[in-house]
Short mmCIF file of C-alpha atoms in Angstrom, two decimals:
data_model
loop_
_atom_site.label_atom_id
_atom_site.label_comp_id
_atom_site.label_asym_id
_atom_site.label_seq_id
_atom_site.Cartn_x
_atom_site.Cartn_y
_atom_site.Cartn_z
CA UNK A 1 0.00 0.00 0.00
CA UNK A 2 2.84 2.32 0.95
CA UNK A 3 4.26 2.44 -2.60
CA UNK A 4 0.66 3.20 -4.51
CA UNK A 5 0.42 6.25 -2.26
CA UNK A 6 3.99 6.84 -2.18
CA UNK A 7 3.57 6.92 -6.23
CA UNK A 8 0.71 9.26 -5.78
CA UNK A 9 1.78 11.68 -3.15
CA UNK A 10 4.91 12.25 -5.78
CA UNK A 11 3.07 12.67 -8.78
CA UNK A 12 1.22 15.85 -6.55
CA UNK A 13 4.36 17.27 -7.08
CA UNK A 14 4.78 16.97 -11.23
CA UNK A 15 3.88 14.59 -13.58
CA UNK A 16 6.64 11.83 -13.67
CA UNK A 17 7.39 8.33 -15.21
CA UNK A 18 8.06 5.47 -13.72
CA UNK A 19 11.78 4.91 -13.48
CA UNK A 20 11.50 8.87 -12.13
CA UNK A 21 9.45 7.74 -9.70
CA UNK A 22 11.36 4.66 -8.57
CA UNK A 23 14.37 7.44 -8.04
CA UNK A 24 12.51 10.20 -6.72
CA UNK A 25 11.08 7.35 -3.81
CA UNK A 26 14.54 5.70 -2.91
CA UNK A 27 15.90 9.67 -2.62
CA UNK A 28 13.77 10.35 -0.25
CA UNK A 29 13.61 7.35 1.64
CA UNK A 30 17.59 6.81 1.27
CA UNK A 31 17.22 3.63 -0.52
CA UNK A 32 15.73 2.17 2.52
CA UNK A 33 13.02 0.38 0.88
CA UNK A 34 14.15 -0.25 -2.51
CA UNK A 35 11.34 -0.20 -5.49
CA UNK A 36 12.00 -2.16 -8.78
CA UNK A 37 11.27 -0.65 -11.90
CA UNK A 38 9.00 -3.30 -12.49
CA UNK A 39 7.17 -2.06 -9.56
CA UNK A 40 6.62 1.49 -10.37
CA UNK A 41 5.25 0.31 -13.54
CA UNK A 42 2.63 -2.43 -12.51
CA UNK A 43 1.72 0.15 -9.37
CA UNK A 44 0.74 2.95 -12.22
CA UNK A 45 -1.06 0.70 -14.56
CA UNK A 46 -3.27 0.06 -11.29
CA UNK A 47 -3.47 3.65 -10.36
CA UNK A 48 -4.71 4.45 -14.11
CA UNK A 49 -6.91 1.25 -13.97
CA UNK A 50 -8.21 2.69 -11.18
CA UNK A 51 -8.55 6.14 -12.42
CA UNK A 52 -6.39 7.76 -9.61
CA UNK A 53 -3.69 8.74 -12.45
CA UNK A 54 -3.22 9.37 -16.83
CA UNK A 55 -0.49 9.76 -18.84
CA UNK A 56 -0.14 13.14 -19.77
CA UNK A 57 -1.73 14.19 -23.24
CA UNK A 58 0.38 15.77 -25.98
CA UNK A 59 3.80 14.65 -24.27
CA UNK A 60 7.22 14.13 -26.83
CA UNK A 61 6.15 10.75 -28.01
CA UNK A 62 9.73 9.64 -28.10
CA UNK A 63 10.49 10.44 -24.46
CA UNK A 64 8.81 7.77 -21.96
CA UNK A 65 5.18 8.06 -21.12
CA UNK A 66 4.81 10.52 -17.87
CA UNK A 67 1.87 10.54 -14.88
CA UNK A 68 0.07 12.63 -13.86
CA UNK A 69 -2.84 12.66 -10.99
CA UNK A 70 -7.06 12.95 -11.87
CA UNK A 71 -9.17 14.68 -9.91
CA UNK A 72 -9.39 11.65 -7.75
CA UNK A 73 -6.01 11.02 -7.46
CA UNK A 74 -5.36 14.36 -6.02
CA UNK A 75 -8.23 13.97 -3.37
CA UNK A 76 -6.85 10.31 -2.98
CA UNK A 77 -3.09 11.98 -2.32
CA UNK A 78 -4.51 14.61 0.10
CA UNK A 79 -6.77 12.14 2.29
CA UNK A 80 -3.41 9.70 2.86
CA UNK A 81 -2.19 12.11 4.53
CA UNK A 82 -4.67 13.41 7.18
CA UNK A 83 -5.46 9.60 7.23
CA UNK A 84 -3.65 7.28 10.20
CA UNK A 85 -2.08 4.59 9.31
CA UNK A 86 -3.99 1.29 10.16
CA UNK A 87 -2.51 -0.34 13.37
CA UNK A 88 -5.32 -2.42 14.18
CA UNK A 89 -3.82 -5.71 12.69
CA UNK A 90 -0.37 -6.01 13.97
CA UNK A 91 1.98 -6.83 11.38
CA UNK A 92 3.48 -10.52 11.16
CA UNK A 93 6.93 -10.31 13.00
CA UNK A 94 8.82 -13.85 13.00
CA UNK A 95 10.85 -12.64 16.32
CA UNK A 96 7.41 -12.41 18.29
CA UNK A 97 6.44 -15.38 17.14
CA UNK A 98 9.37 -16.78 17.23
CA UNK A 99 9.84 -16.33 20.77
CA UNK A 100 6.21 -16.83 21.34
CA UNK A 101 6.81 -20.65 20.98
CA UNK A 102 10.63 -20.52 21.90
CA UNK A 103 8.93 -20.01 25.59
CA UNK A 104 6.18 -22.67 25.22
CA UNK A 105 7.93 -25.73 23.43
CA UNK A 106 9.72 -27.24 25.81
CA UNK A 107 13.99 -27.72 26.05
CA UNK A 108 14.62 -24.43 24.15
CA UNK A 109 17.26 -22.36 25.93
CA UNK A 110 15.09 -18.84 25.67
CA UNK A 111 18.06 -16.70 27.49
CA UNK A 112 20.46 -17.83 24.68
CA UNK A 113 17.69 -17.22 21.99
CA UNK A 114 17.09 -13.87 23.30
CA UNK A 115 21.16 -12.93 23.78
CA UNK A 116 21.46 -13.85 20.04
CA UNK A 117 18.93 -11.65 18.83
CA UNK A 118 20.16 -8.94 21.17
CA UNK A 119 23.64 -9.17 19.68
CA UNK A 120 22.06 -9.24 16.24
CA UNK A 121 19.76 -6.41 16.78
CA UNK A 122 22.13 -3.98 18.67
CA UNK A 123 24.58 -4.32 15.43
CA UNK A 124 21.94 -3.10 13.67
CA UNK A 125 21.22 -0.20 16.09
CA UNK A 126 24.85 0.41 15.95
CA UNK A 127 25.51 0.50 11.97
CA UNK A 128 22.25 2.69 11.92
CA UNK A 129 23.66 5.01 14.31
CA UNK A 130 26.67 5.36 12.17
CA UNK A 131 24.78 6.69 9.11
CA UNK A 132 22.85 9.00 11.59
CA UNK A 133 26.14 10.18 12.69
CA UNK A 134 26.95 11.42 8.72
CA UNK A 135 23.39 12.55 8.09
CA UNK A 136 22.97 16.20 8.45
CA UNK A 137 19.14 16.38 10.20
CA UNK A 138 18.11 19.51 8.03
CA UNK A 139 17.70 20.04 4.48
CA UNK A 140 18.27 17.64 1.29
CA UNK A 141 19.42 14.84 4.03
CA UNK A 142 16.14 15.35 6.81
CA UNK A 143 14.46 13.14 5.29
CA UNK A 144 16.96 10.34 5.05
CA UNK A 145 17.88 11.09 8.60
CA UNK A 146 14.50 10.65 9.76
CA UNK A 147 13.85 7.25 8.17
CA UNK A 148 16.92 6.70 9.95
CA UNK A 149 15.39 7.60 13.54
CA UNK A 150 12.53 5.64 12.78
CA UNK A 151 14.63 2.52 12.07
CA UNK A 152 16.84 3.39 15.55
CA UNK A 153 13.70 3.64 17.50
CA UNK A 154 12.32 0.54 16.22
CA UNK A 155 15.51 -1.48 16.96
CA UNK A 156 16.11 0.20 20.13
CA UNK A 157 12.21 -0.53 21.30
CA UNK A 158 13.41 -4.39 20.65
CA UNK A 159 15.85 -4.80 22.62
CA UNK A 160 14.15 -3.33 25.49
CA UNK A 161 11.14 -5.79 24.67
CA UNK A 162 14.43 -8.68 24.86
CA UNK A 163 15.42 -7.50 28.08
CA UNK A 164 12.04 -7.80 29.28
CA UNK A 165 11.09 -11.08 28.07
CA UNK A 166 14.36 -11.95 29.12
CA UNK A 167 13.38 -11.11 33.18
CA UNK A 168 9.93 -12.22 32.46
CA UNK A 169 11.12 -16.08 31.30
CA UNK A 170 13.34 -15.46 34.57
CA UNK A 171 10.67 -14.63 37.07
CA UNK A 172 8.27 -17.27 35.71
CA UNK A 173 11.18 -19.75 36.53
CA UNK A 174 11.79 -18.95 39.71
CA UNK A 175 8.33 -18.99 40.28
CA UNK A 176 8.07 -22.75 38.93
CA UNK A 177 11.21 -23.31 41.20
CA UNK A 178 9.27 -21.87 44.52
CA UNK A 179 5.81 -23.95 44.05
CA UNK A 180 7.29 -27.35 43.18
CA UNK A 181 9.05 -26.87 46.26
CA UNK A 182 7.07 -25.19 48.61
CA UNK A 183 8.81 -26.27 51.80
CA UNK A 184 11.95 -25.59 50.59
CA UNK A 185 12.35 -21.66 51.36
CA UNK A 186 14.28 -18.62 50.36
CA UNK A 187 17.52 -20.08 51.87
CA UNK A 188 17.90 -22.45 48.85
CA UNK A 189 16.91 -20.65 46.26
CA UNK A 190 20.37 -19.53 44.98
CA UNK A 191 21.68 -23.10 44.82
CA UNK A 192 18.72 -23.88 42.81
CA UNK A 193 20.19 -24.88 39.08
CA UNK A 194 16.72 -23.42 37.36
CA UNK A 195 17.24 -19.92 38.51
CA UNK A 196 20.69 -20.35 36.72
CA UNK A 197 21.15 -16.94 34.77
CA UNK A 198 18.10 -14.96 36.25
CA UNK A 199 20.61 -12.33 37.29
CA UNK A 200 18.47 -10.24 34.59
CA UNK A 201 16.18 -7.79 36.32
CA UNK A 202 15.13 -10.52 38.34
CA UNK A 203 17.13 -10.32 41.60
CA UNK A 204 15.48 -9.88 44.44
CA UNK A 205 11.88 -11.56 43.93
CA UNK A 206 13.47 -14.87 44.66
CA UNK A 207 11.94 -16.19 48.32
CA UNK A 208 8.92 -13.75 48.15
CA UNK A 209 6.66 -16.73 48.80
CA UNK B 1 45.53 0.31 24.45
CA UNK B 2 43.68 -1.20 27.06
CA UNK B 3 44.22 -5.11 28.00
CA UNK B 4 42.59 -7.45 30.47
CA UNK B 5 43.88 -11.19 30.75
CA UNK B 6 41.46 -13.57 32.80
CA UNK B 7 40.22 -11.01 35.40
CA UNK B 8 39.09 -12.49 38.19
CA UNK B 9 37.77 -9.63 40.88
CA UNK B 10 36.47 -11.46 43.85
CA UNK B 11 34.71 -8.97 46.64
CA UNK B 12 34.41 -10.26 50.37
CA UNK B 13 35.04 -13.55 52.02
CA UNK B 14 33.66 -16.77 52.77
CA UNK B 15 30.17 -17.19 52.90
CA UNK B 16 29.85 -13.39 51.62
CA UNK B 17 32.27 -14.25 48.73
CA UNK B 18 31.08 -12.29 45.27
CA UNK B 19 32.94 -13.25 42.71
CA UNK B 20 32.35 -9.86 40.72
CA UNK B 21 34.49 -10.85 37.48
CA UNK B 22 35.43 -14.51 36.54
CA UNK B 23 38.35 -14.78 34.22
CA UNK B 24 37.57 -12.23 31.29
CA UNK B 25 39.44 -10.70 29.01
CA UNK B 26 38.88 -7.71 26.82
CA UNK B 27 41.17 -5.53 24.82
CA UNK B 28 40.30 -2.10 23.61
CA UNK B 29 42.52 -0.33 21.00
CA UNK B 30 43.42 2.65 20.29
CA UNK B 31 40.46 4.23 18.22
CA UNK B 32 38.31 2.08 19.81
CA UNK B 33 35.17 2.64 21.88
CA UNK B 34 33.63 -0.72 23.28
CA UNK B 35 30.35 -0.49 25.35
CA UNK B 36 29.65 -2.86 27.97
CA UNK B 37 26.29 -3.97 28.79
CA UNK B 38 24.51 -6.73 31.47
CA UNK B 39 22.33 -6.82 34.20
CA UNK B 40 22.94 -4.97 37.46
CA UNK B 41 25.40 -6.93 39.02
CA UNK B 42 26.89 -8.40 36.27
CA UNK B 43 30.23 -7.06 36.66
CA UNK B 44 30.26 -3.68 34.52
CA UNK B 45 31.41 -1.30 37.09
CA UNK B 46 33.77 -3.65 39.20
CA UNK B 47 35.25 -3.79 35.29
CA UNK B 48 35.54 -0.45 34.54
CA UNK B 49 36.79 0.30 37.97
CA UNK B 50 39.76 -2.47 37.01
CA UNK B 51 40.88 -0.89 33.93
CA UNK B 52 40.90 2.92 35.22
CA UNK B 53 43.59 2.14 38.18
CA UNK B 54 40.80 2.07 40.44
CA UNK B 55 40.61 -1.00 42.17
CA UNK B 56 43.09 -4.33 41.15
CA UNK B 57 41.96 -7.78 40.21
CA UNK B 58 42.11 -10.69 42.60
CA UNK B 59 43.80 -12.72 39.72
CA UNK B 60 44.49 -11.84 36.18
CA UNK B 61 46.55 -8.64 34.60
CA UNK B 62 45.11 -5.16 33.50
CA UNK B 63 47.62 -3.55 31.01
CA UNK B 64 46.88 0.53 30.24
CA UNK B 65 49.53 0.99 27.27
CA UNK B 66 52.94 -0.61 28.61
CA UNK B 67 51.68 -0.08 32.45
CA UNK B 68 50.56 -3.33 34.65
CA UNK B 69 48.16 -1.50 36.81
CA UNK B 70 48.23 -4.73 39.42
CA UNK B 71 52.03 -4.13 39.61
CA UNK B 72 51.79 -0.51 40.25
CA UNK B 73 51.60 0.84 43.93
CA UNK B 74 49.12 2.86 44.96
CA UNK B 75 51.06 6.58 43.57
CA UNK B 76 51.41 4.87 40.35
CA UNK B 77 48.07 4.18 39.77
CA UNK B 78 47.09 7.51 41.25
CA UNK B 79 49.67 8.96 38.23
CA UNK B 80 47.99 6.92 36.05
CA UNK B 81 44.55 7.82 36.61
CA UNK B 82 45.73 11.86 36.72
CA UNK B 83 47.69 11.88 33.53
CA UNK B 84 46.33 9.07 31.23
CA UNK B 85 42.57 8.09 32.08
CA UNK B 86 39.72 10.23 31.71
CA UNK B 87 36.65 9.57 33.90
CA UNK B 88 33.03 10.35 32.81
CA UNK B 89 30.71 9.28 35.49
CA UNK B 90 27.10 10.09 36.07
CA UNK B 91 27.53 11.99 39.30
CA UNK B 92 30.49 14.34 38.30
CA UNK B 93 30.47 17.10 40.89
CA UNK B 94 32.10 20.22 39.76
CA UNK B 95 33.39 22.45 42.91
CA UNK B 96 30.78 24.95 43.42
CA UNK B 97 33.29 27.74 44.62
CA UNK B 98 34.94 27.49 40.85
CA UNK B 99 33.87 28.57 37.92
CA UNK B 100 33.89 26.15 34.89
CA UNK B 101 37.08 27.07 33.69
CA UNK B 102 38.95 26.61 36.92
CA UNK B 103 37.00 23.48 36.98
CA UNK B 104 38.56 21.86 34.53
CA UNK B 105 41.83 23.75 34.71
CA UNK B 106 41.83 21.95 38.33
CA UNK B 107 43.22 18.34 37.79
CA UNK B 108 45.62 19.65 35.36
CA UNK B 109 47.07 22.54 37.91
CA UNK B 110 47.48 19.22 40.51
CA UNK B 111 49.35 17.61 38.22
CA UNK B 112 51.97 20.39 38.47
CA UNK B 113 50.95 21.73 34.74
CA UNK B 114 51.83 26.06 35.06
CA UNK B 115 48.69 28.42 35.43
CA UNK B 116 49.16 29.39 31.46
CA UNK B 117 49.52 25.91 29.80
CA UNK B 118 46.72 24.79 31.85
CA UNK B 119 44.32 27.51 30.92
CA UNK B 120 44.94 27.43 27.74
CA UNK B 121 44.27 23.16 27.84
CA UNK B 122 40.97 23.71 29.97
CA UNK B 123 39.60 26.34 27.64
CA UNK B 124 40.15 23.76 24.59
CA UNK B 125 38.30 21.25 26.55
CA UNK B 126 35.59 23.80 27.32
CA UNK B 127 35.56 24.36 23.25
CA UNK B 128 35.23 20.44 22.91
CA UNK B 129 31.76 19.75 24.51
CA UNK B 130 30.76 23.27 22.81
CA UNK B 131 30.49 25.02 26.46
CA UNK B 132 33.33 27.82 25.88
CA UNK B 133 30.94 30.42 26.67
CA UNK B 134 30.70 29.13 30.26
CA UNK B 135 33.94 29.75 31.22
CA UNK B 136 33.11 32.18 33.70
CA UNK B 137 30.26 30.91 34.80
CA UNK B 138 29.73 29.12 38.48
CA UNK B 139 28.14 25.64 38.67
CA UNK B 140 25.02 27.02 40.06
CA UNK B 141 24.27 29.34 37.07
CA UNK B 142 23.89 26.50 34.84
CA UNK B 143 20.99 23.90 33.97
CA UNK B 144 21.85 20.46 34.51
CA UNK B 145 23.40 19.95 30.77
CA UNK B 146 25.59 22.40 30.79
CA UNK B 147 27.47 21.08 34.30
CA UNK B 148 27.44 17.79 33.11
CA UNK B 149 29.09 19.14 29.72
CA UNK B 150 32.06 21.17 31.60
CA UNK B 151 32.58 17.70 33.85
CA UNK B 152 32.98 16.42 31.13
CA UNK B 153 35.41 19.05 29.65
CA UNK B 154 37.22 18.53 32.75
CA UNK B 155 37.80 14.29 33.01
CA UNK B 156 38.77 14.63 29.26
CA UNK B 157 41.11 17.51 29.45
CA UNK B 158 44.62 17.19 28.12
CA UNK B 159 45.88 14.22 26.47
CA UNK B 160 44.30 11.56 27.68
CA UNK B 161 44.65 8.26 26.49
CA UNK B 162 42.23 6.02 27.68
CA UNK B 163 38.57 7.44 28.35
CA UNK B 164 35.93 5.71 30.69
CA UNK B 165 32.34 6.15 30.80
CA UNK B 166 29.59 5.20 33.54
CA UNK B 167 26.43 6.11 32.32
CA UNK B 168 27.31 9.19 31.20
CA UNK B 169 24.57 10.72 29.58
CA UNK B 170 23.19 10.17 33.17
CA UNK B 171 19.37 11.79 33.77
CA UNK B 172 20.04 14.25 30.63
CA UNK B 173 17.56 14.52 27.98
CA UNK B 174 18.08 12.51 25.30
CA UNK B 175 20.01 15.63 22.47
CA UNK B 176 22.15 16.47 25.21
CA UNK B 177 22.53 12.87 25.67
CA UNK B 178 23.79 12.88 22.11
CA UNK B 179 25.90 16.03 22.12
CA UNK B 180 27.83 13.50 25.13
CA UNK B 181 27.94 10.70 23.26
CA UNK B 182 29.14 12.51 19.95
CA UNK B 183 32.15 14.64 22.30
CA UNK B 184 32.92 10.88 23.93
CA UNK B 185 33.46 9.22 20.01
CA UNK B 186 35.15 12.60 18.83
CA UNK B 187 37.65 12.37 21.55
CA UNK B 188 37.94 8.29 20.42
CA UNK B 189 38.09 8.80 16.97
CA UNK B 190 41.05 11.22 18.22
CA UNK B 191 43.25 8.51 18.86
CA UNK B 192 41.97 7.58 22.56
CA UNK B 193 41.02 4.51 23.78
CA UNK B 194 37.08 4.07 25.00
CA UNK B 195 35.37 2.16 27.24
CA UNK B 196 31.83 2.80 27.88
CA UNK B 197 29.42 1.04 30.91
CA UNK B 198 25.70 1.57 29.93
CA UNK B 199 22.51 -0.10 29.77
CA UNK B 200 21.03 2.48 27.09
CA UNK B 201 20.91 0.67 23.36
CA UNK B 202 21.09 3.67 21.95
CA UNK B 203 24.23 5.01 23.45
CA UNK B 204 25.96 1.76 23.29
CA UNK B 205 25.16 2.02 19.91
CA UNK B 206 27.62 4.89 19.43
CA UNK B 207 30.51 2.24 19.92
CA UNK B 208 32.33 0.24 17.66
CA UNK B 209 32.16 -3.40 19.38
CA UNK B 210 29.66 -4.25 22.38
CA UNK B 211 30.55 -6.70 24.81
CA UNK B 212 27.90 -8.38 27.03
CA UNK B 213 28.76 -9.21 30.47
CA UNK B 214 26.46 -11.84 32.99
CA UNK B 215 27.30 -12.98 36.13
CA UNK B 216 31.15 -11.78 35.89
CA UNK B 217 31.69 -13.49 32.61
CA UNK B 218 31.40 -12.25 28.83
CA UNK B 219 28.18 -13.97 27.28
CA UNK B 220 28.61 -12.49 23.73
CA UNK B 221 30.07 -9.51 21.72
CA UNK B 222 29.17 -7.61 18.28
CA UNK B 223 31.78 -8.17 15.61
CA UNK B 224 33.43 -4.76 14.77
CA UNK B 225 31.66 -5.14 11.29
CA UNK B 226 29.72 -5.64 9.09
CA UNK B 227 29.85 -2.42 8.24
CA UNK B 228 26.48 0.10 7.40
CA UNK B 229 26.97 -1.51 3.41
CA UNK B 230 25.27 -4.98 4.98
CA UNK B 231 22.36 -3.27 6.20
CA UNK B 232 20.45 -1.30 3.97
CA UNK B 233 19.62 -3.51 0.80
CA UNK B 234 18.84 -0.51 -1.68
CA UNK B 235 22.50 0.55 -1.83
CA UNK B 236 21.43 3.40 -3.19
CA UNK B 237 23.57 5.63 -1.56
CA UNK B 238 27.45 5.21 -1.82
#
C-alpha cells in the first residue's frame, strides 16, 4: 500500500514516469526500501486502472510516457495524509512469534535465543547510528535522517522488549522453582540450578513466597 | 591500548564471597570505543573500575599501554589515573566555589601543569563539549546539561589516552545525551582509547564493538563489522 500512495503523493508534485518515480522514492527514503522498476510500472497501470492517475496528453512521443494525478487522485493523495495509518492488525513479525513458541515448546534455551537476537539487533542499532552520525538532520538529508530515527527507535524498542522477556522467562522460573518446592524456602533458592542466569532484572523476587 | 587477561575480581570472604568478574578478558585499542552492557550486578562497574587504576583484580593482569596497573603501587596508579585516564561518570560534581574554567583547569594545575599551559588546555576542553561560553560561569548558574558538559570538559582535558564512561549521559535529555555521546566518540576517533558502561541501546550504539557481560563473565560480543553496506539492501547511496 505504501508504494501506490507513495507513487501518488509524488506525482502531486509533477507529472513523472516510472523509473522517475522509482528514483525520486529511494531519494527520499535513502534507498531504505528499494522499489524495482518493475514495480513502479505495474503500481501505475493500477493507479490508471483505477482512475487515480493518466499519462499526460500531448507529451514528446519519443520520451517515456509521464503521470500525472485525476481529480481523484489528487483527493486520494490529500486524504493519505490526514489519514492514520492502520494499526489495528499487527503486522506478522517472525521474532514475536518466534519467541512466542521458543517459551512454550519445551527444552529451548530462551536466554540464549534472546542474547542472540540482542547481539544481532544492537549491530543493527549500531551501523544505523553510524549513518545518523553522517546525516545532516536539516535540508536535502532530513528526510533520510528521519527514516533513519525511525529505524533506531524501532531497533532500540526491541531490545528493550528482549530484556524484558528476558526477566519475564526469569521470574516465571523462579516462580516454577518456589511452588514445586514449597517447603523448601528462600535459603535455597540460589543453589537452585533453574534460577541459573536470572541475574536479569530478576534479583530480588526470589523467596517472596 | 587497554588489556585485560582472565580477570578475576572477587569482593568479600567466605560465605559473603562475590565473585564480581570470573576470568575475562577484553582488549580495547586505540580508536576504539567498546560499550559494555549486562544486568545490574553483572560485573560492569567492578570492570571499569579495574581498567581505570581504580581498584586491582584478585587474579588476572590489567595492562593501560605498557603499564601493569596490578604491579603498580598505589602513587602509580594515582599517576595513572591523573595523567592518562579520563573519567566520565554520572555523578560528576564540579566544585561549586569554581567557575567552569577553573573546573577543569583543576586536575591539570594538581598535576603540576603552570597556570598558562593549563588555561589554555581547559579552555580547549571547554571548546570540545561546545560550552566555551561558560567559562566564567559558576556551577550554580547553569541547567543540569551544561554542568554535566564542563565535567565532562574537565575528566577529558589534556591528552588523555584512555577514556571511561559510567552512564554518562546520566538523567540528561536525550540531544544532550547525544551532544555527550558525539564529544565521547570525537575524543575516540582522536586517537583515545574508550570504554563505555551503559545499559542504554542507543548510546551503546555509538561504539564500535559491544561486549555483554552476565554474572562476571562475557556472554557475547558484536563483531566490529559488518559495516552500514550490509544493512540497507537498496544501496542506493554510496
Amino acid at each position: 500500500m505504501s508504494i501506490r500512495q507513495g507513487i501518488l503523493a509524488l506525482l502531486t508534485e509533477r507529472p513523472m514516469h516510472g523509473y522517475q518515480l522509482r528514483q525520486e522514492f529511494e531519494a527520499r527514503t535513502g534507498g531504505t526500501w528499494p522499489l524495482n522498476i518493475g514495480q513502479a510500472y505495474t503500481t501505475l497501470q493500477r493507479l490508471q486502472r483505477d482512475g487515480l492517475v493518466e499519462p499526460v496528453p500531448d507529451d514528446d512521443a519519443n520520451a517515456p510516457e509521464r503521470f500525472r494525478l485525476t481529480a481523484a487522485g489528487a483527493a486520494e493523495a490529500s486524504a493519505w495524509w490526514t489519514r492514520p495509518v492502520e494499526r489495528t492488525a499487527p503486522a506478522r513479525d517472525e521474532l514475536a512469534i518466534k519467541l512466542a513458541l521458543a517459551v512454550t515448546v519445551p527444552g529451548v534455551d530462551v536466554v540464549a535465543v534472546v542474547q542472540r537476537q540482542r547481539t544481532e539487533t544492537l549491530r543493527a542499532l549500531r551501523d544505523y547510528t553510524r549513518l545518523k552520525r553522517d546525516a545532516a538532520p536539516e535540508g536535502p538529508e532530513l528526510a533520510w535522517s528521519l527514516v533513519l530515527d525511525s529505524l533506531i527507535f524501532a531497533a532500540e524498542a526491541e531490545v528493550r522488549w528482549l530484556d524484558h522477556v528476558e526477566s519475564a522467562v526469569a521470574r516465571a522460573a523462579v516462580a516454577r522453582a518456589t511452588t514445586r518446592r514449597p517447603a523448601a524456602g528462600a535459603a535455597q533458592a540460589s543453589g537452585d540450578p533453574t534460577a541459573v542466569g536470572h541475574g536479569a532484572a530478576g534479583t530480588g523476587e526470589g523467596g517472596a513466597r | 591500548m587497554l588489556r585485560l587477561r582472565r580477570v578475576t575480581r572477587v569482593h568479600g570472604y567466605g560465605a559473603a564471597e562475590v565473585h564480581a568478574l570470573r576470568g575475562v578478558d577484553l582488549d580495547v585499542a586505540m580508536g576504539e570505543l567498546v560499550a559494555v552492557m549486562g544486568p545490574s550486578g553483572s560485573g560492569k562497574s567492578t570492570l571499569l573500575h579495574l581498567a581505570g587504576g581504580l581498584d586491582t583484580p584478585t587474579a588476572g593482569t590489567v595492562h593501560v599501554g605498557r603499564d601493569d596497573v596490578g604491579a603498580l603501587d598505589a602513587k602509580g596508579r594515582a599517576r595513572l589515573r591523573r595523567r592518562h585516564v579520563g573519567y566520565v561518570f554520572q555523578d560528576l560534581n564540579l566544585v561549586p566555589a569554581l567557575t567552569a574554567l577553573e573546573n577543569v583547569m583543576l586536575p591539570l594545575e594538581l598535576d603540576g601543569l603552570s597556570a598558562r599551559r593549563a588555561r589554555s588546555q581547559a579552555t580547549a576542553a571547554l571548546a570540545e563539549v561546545g560550552t566555551d561560553d561558560l567559562a566564567d560561569r559558576f556551577p550554580d548558574d547553569m541547567s543540569g546539561g551544561q554542568a554535566q558538559r564542563v565535567a565532562i570538559a574537565r575528566a577529558l582535558v589534556g591528552p588523555r589516552r584512555l577514556v571511561l564512561a559510567d552512564e554518562p549521559t546520566g538523567a540528561l535529555d536525550s540531544v544532550t545525551g547525544e551532544a555527550v555521546m558525539r564529544v565521547l566518540r570525537a575524543r575516540v576517533d582522536a586517537g583515545a582509547a574508550g570504554l563505555l558502561v551503559t545499559h542504554d541501546a542507543r548510546h551503546a550504539a555509538w561504539a564500535d564493538r559491544i561486549v555483554f557481560l552476565r554474572d562476571g563473565l562475557v556472554v557475547d560480543s558484536t563483531g566490529a563489522d559488518p559495516g552500514p553496506d550490509h544493512l540497507l539492501s537498496g544501496a542506493v547511496r554510496a
